[in-house]
Amino acid sequence: MTRIHALRTGSVRIRPSQRERRFGGLPRVLIDTEWTEWLPIYAWVIEHSDGLILVDVGETARTSDPGYFPRWHPYYRRGVKMNVSPEEEIGPQLRSRGISRRDIRCVVLTHLHTDHTGGLHDFPNTQFLVSGPALRAAYGLTGRMSGYLPHHWPEWFRPNDINFIPEPLGPFSEHCPVTDDGSVVVVPTPGHTPHHVSVVVRTPDVTYFIAGDASYTQGLMLSRTADGVAPRARTAKATHSLIRRFAAATPTVYLPSHDPESEMRLATASTVAEAV
Ligand SMILES: [Zn+2]
């Protein structure tokens, strides 16, 4: 039977104007003087008969090393605080649950921001699925300016492209199956980043929507509120509409990476419909 586990790889604080977009977008985030509460950084394990599938690999404790984040970068100077202990990294957490690298069929990355890729070093010889355009955008000067940290990624990191097939999955116009039975699929959820993806896991009882940062909370998806770092608010809101339509047609448990309620909704299989 397919099961999902939440692994909390430490905590992050951001500016309220990043969680909920305000007039001005990103520049507004950089002049905000408030902080959110500490928010979880979740990675996810899908237990499937084909093997284990991870969604994202969380953040690393090395973020507290001086100079880990580029000091010249305004977002890292002003916009974010991480708190990750070595035991909270994904590798140690999997080992303490008796899970070895060899048990993992593949790792899907929703996007390439630091708090979703910090644990990469623990997965050599593992198959990764990443949006090709997202990967190309992360390298080079524009990638660095956007806050990507590809210089911290392991030498061996050569992920496979997510190849979407142009067949709809509910309101999503394309999808990419991850398992042979088609019960685990990737769908495009652009907005937070231009090539952001989410992972849909169908089980006999409910469908789980592992949303990455498609929205920071379920409430913000339902109210179609873009975040403060999304390049285009309109794209994020269009994705929120698709997710709402998906969840209206199929009992769906919605699991964003930084929603303090995600773990509780997972444990109790609370669906989006129950919250509407
Ligand atoms: Zn992100």
Coordinates of C-alpha atoms and ligand atoms in Angstrom, one line a residue:
M1 CA 0.0 0.0 0.0
T2 CA 1.3 3.5 -0.9
R3 CA 2.1 5.6 2.2
I4 CA 3.7 9.1 2.5
H5 CA 6.0 10.3 5.3
A6 CA 6.9 13.9 6.1
L7 CA 10.6 14.5 7.0
R8 CA 11.2 17.9 8.6
T9 CA 14.7 19.0 7.7
G10 CA 14.8 22.0 10.0
S11 CA 13.2 25.4 10.0
V12 CA 13.2 28.6 8.0
R13 CA 12.0 32.1 8.7
I14 CA 11.1 34.5 5.9
R15 CA 9.5 37.9 5.6
P16 CA 5.7 38.1 5.8
S17 CA 5.8 39.9 2.5
Q18 CA 7.4 36.8 1.0
R19 CA 4.8 34.4 2.4
E20 CA 2.0 36.7 1.1
R21 CA 2.8 39.0 -1.8
R22 CA 2.4 42.7 -1.2
F23 CA 2.6 45.6 -3.6
G24 CA 6.1 45.8 -4.9
G25 CA 6.9 42.0 -5.0
L26 CA 10.5 41.1 -4.3
P27 CA 11.9 44.6 -3.5
R28 CA 9.1 44.8 -0.9
V29 CA 10.4 41.6 0.7
L30 CA 13.9 43.1 1.0
I31 CA 12.7 46.1 2.9
D32 CA 10.3 44.2 5.2
T33 CA 11.5 44.4 8.8
E34 CA 9.2 41.7 10.2
W35 CA 9.8 37.9 10.3
T36 CA 7.3 35.0 10.1
E37 CA 7.4 32.4 12.8
W38 CA 9.9 29.5 12.2
L39 CA 8.3 27.4 9.4
P40 CA 9.0 23.8 8.7
I41 CA 11.2 22.6 5.7
Y42 CA 9.6 19.3 4.6
A43 CA 10.9 16.7 2.3
W44 CA 8.7 13.7 1.6
V45 CA 9.1 9.9 1.3
I46 CA 6.6 8.0 -0.9
E47 CA 6.5 4.3 0.0
H48 CA 5.4 2.6 -3.3
S49 CA 5.5 -1.0 -4.4
D50 CA 8.1 0.1 -7.1
G51 CA 10.4 1.4 -4.3
L52 CA 10.8 4.6 -2.4
I53 CA 10.4 7.9 -4.1
L54 CA 11.6 11.1 -2.4
V55 CA 10.2 14.5 -3.2
D56 CA 12.8 17.2 -2.4
V57 CA 15.8 16.7 -0.1
G58 CA 15.4 19.6 2.3
E59 CA 18.1 21.8 3.7
T60 CA 21.6 21.2 5.1
A61 CA 23.1 22.1 8.4
R62 CA 26.0 23.6 6.5
T63 CA 23.8 26.7 6.0
S64 CA 25.1 27.9 9.4
D65 CA 28.7 27.8 8.1
P66 CA 30.0 31.3 7.6
G67 CA 30.0 32.1 3.9
Y68 CA 27.7 29.3 2.9
F69 CA 25.2 31.8 1.6
P70 CA 26.7 34.4 -0.8
R71 CA 27.1 37.6 1.4
W72 CA 26.7 39.9 -1.6
H73 CA 23.2 38.5 -2.3
P74 CA 20.5 40.8 -0.9
Y75 CA 18.0 38.0 -0.4
Y76 CA 20.4 36.0 1.8
R77 CA 21.5 39.2 3.7
R78 CA 17.9 40.4 4.3
G79 CA 15.3 37.8 3.4
V80 CA 15.8 34.5 5.1
K81 CA 17.1 32.6 8.2
M82 CA 17.7 28.9 8.4
N83 CA 17.9 26.7 11.4
V84 CA 19.0 23.1 10.6
S85 CA 20.9 20.7 12.9
P86 CA 23.0 17.9 11.5
E87 CA 20.5 15.2 12.7
E88 CA 17.7 17.1 10.9
E89 CA 19.3 16.6 7.5
I90 CA 17.5 14.1 5.3
G91 CA 20.4 11.6 5.1
P92 CA 20.7 11.0 8.9
Q93 CA 16.9 10.9 9.2
L94 CA 16.6 8.2 6.5
R95 CA 19.4 6.2 8.1
S96 CA 17.7 6.4 11.6
R97 CA 14.6 4.9 10.0
G98 CA 16.6 2.1 8.5
I99 CA 16.3 3.3 4.9
S100 CA 19.4 3.0 2.7
R101 CA 20.1 4.8 -0.5
R102 CA 19.6 1.6 -2.4
D103 CA 16.0 1.5 -1.4
I104 CA 15.3 4.7 -3.2
R105 CA 14.0 4.4 -6.7
C106 CA 14.2 8.1 -7.6
V107 CA 14.2 11.6 -6.2
V108 CA 11.9 14.3 -7.7
L109 CA 12.8 17.9 -7.1
T110 CA 9.9 20.4 -7.1
H111 CA 12.4 23.2 -7.8
L112 CA 16.0 24.0 -7.1
H113 CA 15.9 26.5 -4.3
T114 CA 18.5 25.9 -1.5
D115 CA 15.9 24.5 1.0
H116 CA 14.8 21.8 -1.4
T117 CA 18.3 20.8 -2.6
G118 CA 20.5 21.1 0.5
G119 CA 20.5 17.3 1.1
L120 CA 21.7 16.3 -2.4
H121 CA 25.1 15.1 -1.1
D122 CA 23.5 12.1 0.5
F123 CA 22.2 10.6 -2.8
P124 CA 25.1 9.7 -5.2
N125 CA 24.1 7.0 -7.7
T126 CA 20.4 7.9 -7.3
Q127 CA 18.2 8.8 -10.2
F128 CA 16.9 12.4 -10.0
L129 CA 14.0 13.9 -11.9
V130 CA 14.3 17.7 -12.4
S131 CA 12.7 20.1 -14.9
G132 CA 15.3 20.6 -17.6
P133 CA 14.6 24.4 -18.1
A134 CA 14.7 24.9 -14.3
L135 CA 18.1 23.2 -14.2
R136 CA 19.5 25.3 -17.0
A137 CA 18.1 28.5 -15.5
A138 CA 19.9 27.8 -12.2
Y139 CA 23.4 27.8 -13.7
G140 CA 25.2 30.9 -14.8
L141 CA 25.1 34.4 -13.7
T142 CA 21.3 34.8 -13.9
G143 CA 20.9 31.7 -11.7
R144 CA 23.3 33.1 -9.1
M145 CA 21.4 36.5 -9.2
S146 CA 18.2 34.6 -8.6
G147 CA 19.7 33.0 -5.5
Y148 CA 20.4 29.5 -6.8
L149 CA 23.5 27.8 -5.3
P150 CA 24.7 25.3 -7.9
H151 CA 28.3 25.6 -6.7
H152 CA 27.2 23.7 -3.6
W153 CA 25.7 20.8 -5.6
P154 CA 27.7 17.6 -5.9
E155 CA 30.0 17.1 -8.9
W156 CA 28.0 14.0 -9.9
F157 CA 24.6 15.7 -9.9
R158 CA 23.3 15.0 -13.4
P159 CA 19.5 14.7 -13.1
N160 CA 17.2 13.4 -15.7
D161 CA 14.8 15.8 -17.4
I162 CA 11.1 15.5 -16.5
N163 CA 9.5 14.6 -19.8
F164 CA 5.9 15.7 -19.7
I165 CA 3.5 13.8 -21.9
P166 CA 0.9 16.1 -23.5
E167 CA -2.0 14.2 -21.9
P168 CA -4.2 15.9 -19.3
L169 CA -4.4 14.8 -15.7
G170 CA -7.6 16.5 -14.5
P171 CA -7.2 20.2 -15.2
F172 CA -3.4 19.9 -15.8
S173 CA -2.7 19.8 -19.5
E174 CA 0.3 17.5 -19.2
H175 CA 1.9 15.1 -16.7
C176 CA 4.9 12.7 -16.3
P177 CA 4.3 9.3 -14.7
V178 CA 7.0 8.3 -12.2
T179 CA 5.8 4.8 -11.4
D180 CA 4.7 2.0 -13.8
D181 CA 1.2 1.9 -12.5
G182 CA 0.8 5.7 -13.0
S183 CA -0.2 6.3 -9.4
V184 CA 2.7 8.7 -8.8
V185 CA 3.0 11.5 -11.4
V186 CA 4.6 14.9 -11.8
V187 CA 2.5 17.9 -12.9
P188 CA 3.7 21.4 -13.8
T189 CA 2.8 24.0 -11.2
P190 CA 4.6 27.2 -12.3
G191 CA 4.5 30.4 -10.3
H192 CA 6.9 30.3 -7.3
T193 CA 9.5 29.5 -10.0
P194 CA 8.8 29.4 -13.8
H195 CA 9.3 25.6 -14.0
H196 CA 8.1 24.5 -10.6
V197 CA 6.5 21.0 -10.4
S198 CA 4.3 19.1 -7.9
V199 CA 3.9 15.4 -7.3
V200 CA 0.5 13.8 -7.3
V201 CA 0.1 10.4 -5.5
R202 CA -3.1 8.5 -5.9
T203 CA -4.1 6.0 -3.3
P204 CA -7.4 4.1 -3.0
D205 CA -8.7 6.5 -0.3
V206 CA -7.4 9.9 -1.2
T207 CA -5.0 11.7 -3.5
Y208 CA -2.0 13.5 -2.1
F209 CA -0.7 16.6 -3.7
I210 CA 2.9 17.2 -2.8
A211 CA 3.0 20.9 -3.7
G212 CA 6.6 22.1 -3.0
D213 CA 6.3 25.9 -2.9
A214 CA 3.3 26.1 -5.3
S215 CA 1.9 28.0 -2.3
Y216 CA 3.3 28.4 1.2
T217 CA 0.1 27.2 2.9
Q218 CA -3.2 25.6 1.8
G219 CA -5.0 28.8 2.7
L220 CA -2.9 30.9 0.4
M221 CA -3.6 28.4 -2.4
L222 CA -7.4 28.6 -1.7
S223 CA -7.3 32.4 -1.7
R224 CA -5.1 32.4 -4.8
T225 CA -2.4 34.5 -3.1
A226 CA 1.0 34.6 -4.8
D227 CA 4.2 34.7 -2.8
G228 CA 6.5 37.7 -2.8
V229 CA 9.3 36.1 -4.8
A230 CA 7.2 34.6 -7.7
P231 CA 8.4 36.3 -10.9
R232 CA 4.8 36.7 -12.1
A233 CA 1.9 36.7 -9.6
R234 CA -0.5 35.8 -12.4
T235 CA 1.2 32.5 -13.2
A236 CA 1.1 31.5 -9.5
K237 CA -2.6 32.3 -9.3
A238 CA -3.4 30.4 -12.4
T239 CA -1.7 27.4 -10.9
H240 CA -3.7 27.8 -7.7
S241 CA -6.9 27.7 -9.7
L242 CA -5.8 24.5 -11.4
I243 CA -5.0 22.9 -8.0
R244 CA -8.4 24.0 -6.6
R245 CA -10.2 22.5 -9.6
F246 CA -8.2 19.3 -9.2
A247 CA -9.1 19.1 -5.5
A248 CA -12.7 19.9 -6.2
A249 CA -13.0 16.8 -8.4
T250 CA -10.8 14.4 -6.3
P251 CA -10.5 14.1 -2.5
T252 CA -7.1 15.6 -2.1
V253 CA -4.7 16.1 0.8
Y254 CA -2.6 19.2 0.0
L255 CA 1.0 19.2 1.2
P256 CA 3.1 22.3 0.8
S257 CA 6.8 22.3 2.0
H258 CA 6.5 25.1 4.5
D259 CA 2.9 24.8 5.8
P260 CA 2.9 24.2 9.5
E261 CA -0.3 22.2 9.1
S262 CA 0.9 19.9 6.4
E263 CA 2.0 17.1 8.7
M264 CA -1.3 17.2 10.6
R265 CA -3.3 17.0 7.3
L266 CA -1.1 14.1 6.2
A267 CA -1.7 12.2 9.5
T268 CA -5.4 12.7 9.5
A269 CA -5.9 12.6 5.7
S270 CA -7.7 16.0 5.8
T271 CA -8.7 17.0 2.4
V272 CA -8.9 20.4 0.7
A273 CA -12.7 20.0 0.4
E274 CA -13.0 19.8 4.2
A275 CA -11.2 23.2 4.5
V276 CA -13.4 25.0 1.9
Ligands
ZN1 ZN 11.3 27.8 -3.1

